[in-house]
Short mmCIF file of C-alpha atoms in Angstrom, two decimals:
data_model
loop_
_atom_site.label_atom_id
_atom_site.label_comp_id
_atom_site.label_asym_id
_atom_site.label_seq_id
_atom_site.Cartn_x
_atom_site.Cartn_y
_atom_site.Cartn_z
CA MET A 1028 12.74 -60.35 35.03
CA ARG A 1029 9.39 -59.64 34.74
CA LYS A 1030 9.83 -56.51 36.40
CA LYS A 1031 12.37 -55.37 34.53
CA TYR A 1032 10.57 -56.46 31.47
CA ILE A 1033 7.60 -54.22 31.87
CA GLY A 1034 9.82 -51.32 33.10
CA SER A 1035 11.42 -51.33 29.65
CA LEU A 1036 8.13 -51.31 27.73
CA PHE A 1037 6.52 -48.72 29.95
CA LEU A 1038 9.88 -46.59 29.13
CA LEU A 1039 9.40 -47.25 25.36
CA CYS A 1040 6.17 -46.70 25.29
CA ALA A 1041 6.45 -43.41 26.87
CA MET A 1042 9.49 -42.43 24.64
CA LEU A 1043 7.27 -43.31 21.85
CA VAL A 1044 4.51 -41.06 22.76
CA PHE A 1045 6.79 -38.15 23.49
CA VAL A 1046 8.15 -38.53 19.65
CA SER A 1047 4.56 -38.90 18.55
CA CYS A 1048 3.42 -35.60 20.45
CA ASN A 1049 6.55 -33.53 19.13
CA SER A 1050 5.92 -34.57 15.49
CA GLU A 1051 2.16 -33.63 15.77
CA ASP A 1052 3.51 -30.13 17.25
CA ASN A 1053 6.25 -29.93 14.49
CA SER A 1054 3.54 -30.60 11.64
CA SER A 1055 1.26 -27.74 13.00
CA VAL A 1056 4.30 -24.94 13.32
CA PHE A 1057 3.81 -22.21 10.65
CA VAL A 1058 6.54 -21.73 8.15
CA ASP A 1059 6.12 -18.53 6.21
CA ASP A 1060 7.19 -19.43 2.91
CA GLY A 1061 6.33 -16.19 1.04
CA ASN A 1062 2.87 -17.36 0.15
CA LEU A 1063 0.22 -15.10 0.77
CA ALA A 1064 -2.60 -17.88 1.09
CA ASN A 1065 -0.04 -19.81 3.81
CA LEU A 1066 0.32 -16.14 5.83
CA VAL A 1067 -3.46 -15.49 5.44
CA ALA A 1068 -4.53 -19.20 6.90
CA ASN A 1069 -2.52 -18.68 9.97
CA ASN A 1070 -3.50 -15.15 10.91
CA GLN A 1071 -6.67 -13.29 11.63
CA ILE A 1072 -7.14 -11.31 8.32
CA GLU A 1073 -8.71 -7.72 7.48
CA ILE A 1074 -9.66 -6.89 4.01
CA ASP A 1075 -9.86 -3.73 2.48
CA ASN A 1076 -8.08 -1.70 5.18
CA VAL A 1077 -4.87 -0.92 3.72
CA ILE A 1078 -4.76 2.52 1.98
CA ALA A 1079 -2.51 1.84 -1.44
CA CYS A 1080 -2.10 2.27 -5.31
CA ALA A 1081 0.35 1.80 -7.86
CA SER A 1082 2.13 3.94 -10.55
CA GLY A 1083 4.49 3.69 -13.35
CA SER A 1084 7.67 5.40 -13.21
CA ASP A 1085 8.55 8.69 -15.10
CA GLU A 1086 12.22 7.46 -15.48
CA ASP A 1087 11.93 3.78 -16.43
CA ALA A 1088 9.36 2.18 -18.11
CA ASN A 1089 9.77 -1.20 -16.90
CA GLN A 1090 9.56 0.46 -13.27
CA ILE A 1091 6.32 0.46 -10.83
CA ILE A 1092 6.13 2.49 -7.49
CA ALA A 1093 3.76 1.14 -5.12
CA TYR A 1094 2.39 3.39 -2.44
CA VAL A 1095 0.89 2.92 1.02
CA TYR A 1096 -0.32 4.59 4.11
CA PRO A 1097 0.89 3.07 6.96
CA ARG A 1098 -1.16 3.85 9.92
CA GLU A 1099 0.71 4.54 13.20
CA GLY A 1100 1.78 1.57 14.85
CA VAL A 1101 1.43 -0.91 11.89
CA ARG A 1102 4.57 -3.66 11.42
CA ASP A 1103 5.59 -5.88 8.67
CA ILE A 1104 4.99 -3.95 5.60
CA ARG A 1105 5.01 -6.32 2.60
CA PHE A 1106 4.98 -6.41 -1.22
CA TYR A 1107 3.31 -9.35 -2.77
CA GLU A 1108 2.66 -10.07 -6.62
CA THR A 1109 1.37 -12.47 -9.23
CA GLU A 1110 3.36 -13.85 -11.68
CA ASN A 1111 1.04 -12.25 -14.55
CA ALA A 1112 -2.11 -10.18 -14.92
CA GLU A 1113 -4.18 -13.08 -15.86
CA VAL A 1114 -4.50 -15.18 -12.62
CA ASP A 1115 -7.03 -14.78 -10.41
CA LYS A 1116 -6.18 -12.12 -8.40
CA ASP A 1117 -8.75 -12.83 -5.64
CA ASP A 1118 -6.60 -16.42 -5.13
CA TYR A 1119 -4.00 -15.69 -2.31
CA GLU A 1120 -2.33 -19.04 -3.69
CA ASN A 1121 -1.30 -16.52 -6.65
CA TYR A 1122 0.69 -14.28 -4.64
CA THR A 1123 4.22 -14.66 -3.43
CA GLN A 1124 5.94 -11.96 -1.56
CA ILE A 1125 8.97 -9.87 -3.22
CA ASP A 1126 11.60 -8.95 -0.43
CA LEU A 1127 11.77 -4.85 -1.28
CA PRO A 1128 12.53 -2.21 0.87
CA ALA A 1129 9.80 0.51 2.05
CA GLU A 1130 11.16 3.51 1.47
CA ASP A 1131 9.75 6.72 2.77
CA PHE A 1132 7.67 9.22 0.78
CA PHE A 1133 7.07 12.79 1.94
CA ASN A 1134 9.34 11.86 4.97
CA GLY A 1135 7.65 8.48 5.85
CA TYR A 1136 4.19 9.82 6.32
CA LEU A 1137 3.39 7.64 3.35
CA LYS A 1138 5.86 4.58 2.21
CA LYS A 1139 6.78 2.98 -1.61
CA PHE A 1140 7.87 0.11 -2.71
CA THR A 1141 10.07 0.10 -6.18
CA ARG A 1142 9.81 -2.53 -8.24
CA THR A 1143 11.19 -3.28 -11.73
CA THR A 1144 9.00 -5.74 -13.86
CA GLU A 1145 8.55 -5.79 -17.66
CA GLU A 1146 5.22 -7.90 -16.98
CA GLU A 1147 1.87 -6.59 -15.81
CA LYS A 1148 0.83 -8.22 -12.73
CA TRP A 1149 -1.49 -8.02 -9.65
CA ILE A 1150 -0.03 -6.80 -6.66
CA ILE A 1151 -1.20 -6.81 -2.80
CA ILE A 1152 0.26 -4.74 0.05
CA SER A 1153 -0.08 -6.04 3.75
CA PHE A 1154 0.90 -5.12 7.16
CA PHE A 1155 -0.01 -6.11 10.63
CA GLU A 1156 -1.66 -3.81 12.90
CA GLY A 1157 -1.88 -5.12 16.44
CA ASP A 1158 -2.05 -9.00 15.61
CA VAL A 1159 -4.36 -8.45 12.61
CA LEU A 1160 -3.03 -8.90 9.06
CA GLN A 1161 -4.33 -6.01 6.98
CA LEU A 1162 -4.50 -6.70 2.97
CA SER A 1163 -4.94 -4.05 0.44
CA ASN A 1164 -7.24 -4.63 -2.47
CA PRO A 1165 -5.58 -6.35 -5.48
CA ILE A 1166 -3.68 -3.20 -7.36
CA ARG A 1167 -3.53 -4.19 -11.32
CA LEU A 1168 -0.15 -2.92 -12.85
CA LYS A 1169 -0.70 -1.33 -16.20
CA HIS A 1170 2.87 0.47 -16.93
CA LYS A 1171 2.67 -1.15 -20.08
CA THR A 1172 -0.68 -1.00 -21.82
CA ILE A 1173 -1.62 2.22 -19.92
CA PRO A 1174 1.38 4.13 -18.69
CA THR A 1175 0.94 6.57 -15.75
CA GLU A 1176 1.06 10.30 -17.26
CA PHE A 1177 3.06 12.72 -15.37
CA THR A 1178 2.49 16.30 -15.66
CA ASP A 1179 2.22 19.42 -13.73
CA GLU A 1180 -0.82 20.93 -15.16
CA VAL A 1181 -3.13 22.06 -12.20
CA ALA A 1182 -4.99 25.58 -11.63
CA ILE A 1183 -4.09 27.11 -8.21
CA ASP A 1184 -6.01 29.96 -7.20
CA SER A 1185 -4.13 31.53 -4.23
CA SER A 1186 -6.56 34.40 -3.70
CA VAL A 1187 -6.62 33.36 -0.22
CA PRO A 1188 -3.19 32.31 0.51
CA SER A 1189 -4.12 30.42 3.49
CA MET A 1190 -6.42 28.27 1.44
CA PRO A 1191 -5.51 28.13 -2.19
CA VAL A 1192 -8.13 25.80 -4.24
CA PHE A 1193 -6.74 23.42 -6.92
CA GLU A 1194 -8.30 22.32 -10.05
CA TRP A 1195 -7.14 20.04 -12.39
CA GLU A 1196 -8.47 17.66 -15.87
CA ASP A 1197 -7.95 13.89 -16.52
CA GLY A 1198 -5.21 13.40 -19.22
CA ALA A 1199 -5.22 11.12 -21.66
CA VAL A 1200 -6.80 8.33 -19.97
CA GLU A 1201 -10.27 9.17 -18.50
CA GLU A 1202 -11.34 6.17 -16.40
CA ASN A 1203 -10.25 7.78 -12.83
CA ALA A 1204 -12.47 6.64 -10.17
CA ILE A 1205 -11.00 8.73 -7.27
CA TYR A 1206 -8.20 11.49 -7.01
CA PHE A 1207 -5.72 11.74 -3.90
CA GLN A 1208 -4.09 15.08 -2.95
CA VAL A 1209 -1.43 15.70 -0.74
CA VAL A 1210 -0.18 19.46 0.17
CA SER A 1211 3.27 19.58 1.38
CA THR A 1212 6.10 22.00 2.79
CA ASP A 1213 8.98 22.59 0.35
CA GLU A 1214 11.10 19.88 2.13
CA GLU A 1215 8.37 17.37 1.34
CA ASP A 1216 7.01 17.49 5.20
CA PHE A 1217 3.40 16.19 4.94
CA LEU A 1218 0.37 18.51 5.73
CA SER A 1219 -2.79 17.10 4.40
CA GLY A 1220 -3.70 14.21 2.30
CA THR A 1221 -7.16 13.98 1.15
CA TYR A 1222 -9.45 12.02 -1.50
CA THR A 1223 -12.49 13.65 -3.56
CA PHE A 1224 -14.74 12.68 -6.62
CA GLU A 1225 -14.47 16.12 -7.66
CA ARG A 1226 -11.50 17.20 -9.88
CA ASN A 1227 -10.99 20.08 -7.22
CA PHE A 1228 -9.98 20.34 -3.76
CA GLN A 1229 -9.64 23.46 -1.52
CA TYR A 1230 -6.83 23.66 1.43
CA TYR A 1231 -8.21 22.53 3.82
CA VAL A 1232 -11.78 22.66 3.54
CA LEU A 1233 -13.50 18.70 3.66
CA ASP A 1234 -16.70 19.72 2.13
CA ASN A 1235 -16.10 17.22 -1.06
CA VAL A 1236 -13.43 15.34 0.68
CA VAL A 1237 -14.35 11.49 0.93
CA LEU A 1238 -11.39 9.74 2.69
CA ASN A 1239 -8.92 11.74 4.73
CA ILE A 1240 -5.66 10.35 5.87
CA THR A 1241 -4.66 13.89 7.73
CA THR A 1242 -4.40 12.87 11.17
CA GLU A 1243 -3.88 16.46 12.69
CA LEU A 1244 -5.60 19.63 11.87
CA PRO A 1245 -2.83 21.27 9.44
CA PRO A 1246 -1.45 24.73 9.60
CA ALA A 1247 -3.04 27.35 7.39
CA LEU A 1248 -0.47 28.26 4.44
CA SER A 1249 1.67 31.18 4.66
CA ALA A 1250 1.88 34.09 1.86
CA GLY A 1251 5.30 33.72 0.08
CA VAL A 1252 6.44 30.39 1.14
CA PRO A 1253 6.98 27.54 -1.83
CA TYR A 1254 4.81 24.46 -1.02
CA GLY A 1255 3.95 21.62 -2.80
CA PHE A 1256 0.89 20.00 -4.59
CA THR A 1257 0.87 16.25 -5.51
CA LEU A 1258 -2.09 14.42 -7.59
CA MET A 1259 -2.73 11.15 -8.13
CA GLY A 1260 -5.64 9.95 -10.54
CA VAL A 1261 -6.37 6.43 -9.38
CA SER A 1262 -8.93 3.70 -11.37
CA GLU A 1263 -11.04 1.24 -9.64
CA ASP A 1264 -8.06 -1.31 -9.84
CA ASN A 1265 -6.32 1.16 -7.72
CA TRP A 1266 -3.76 1.99 -10.76
CA VAL A 1267 -2.49 5.71 -11.04
CA ASN A 1268 -3.39 7.15 -14.52
CA LEU A 1269 -2.70 10.57 -13.69
CA PHE A 1270 0.29 11.95 -11.39
CA ILE A 1271 0.73 15.66 -10.98
CA GLN A 1272 3.44 17.56 -9.20
CA LYS A 1273 3.69 21.24 -8.74
CA SER A 1274 5.22 23.67 -6.44
CA PHE A 1275 3.63 26.72 -6.22
CA ILE A 1276 3.51 29.75 -3.59
CA PRO A 1277 0.67 31.60 -2.61
#
């Protein structure tokens, strides 16, 4: 009887240890609840290594479009937003994932998220690169207070057709910190993407380029062939004040 009792007691203790271990394991399991702070706490992160910005829409005053450059091999591109613009933009607890499709822009070289919201907010774009969670700087939505200005006003000097020069002026808002230029084919295939502090760019001369997302040497442009030029004037908080799009034939 004594041996049977000891055996039963041993079995009970073993079961309790097993249940206890399982409980501890379950408590450490990461549950992705859509909160950015939770995702950050459970991953190795790198900040300020996602190129992203946001603009308003020329079709809907309540619509914003966030743009991101997805480097080759990245995965799980996400859109996070705060409840409003008054919260602490640097506190990841304030950011919740919004399930939006990452749509192609320039046939997939860039991606974009389209979001309808009547309130200005902060947003962050994230993706995984390998096992590292990459985060953009906070982007301030200003579609109500500083609507994006859409225009086609850009001077294009095609005296050298293969290397045209683009020059532009600031629009109504003059707080642009940097300018992003894309030269594309008429079918919107990406040729080059560059950033300058100056309000001019020559294709494909990099003398005044401060950031370049062109991964391969682009072809020289051909005379008589239609192309596209896109420009974004971006403020320090990554809001697009000026958006220029123009077709041209060098």
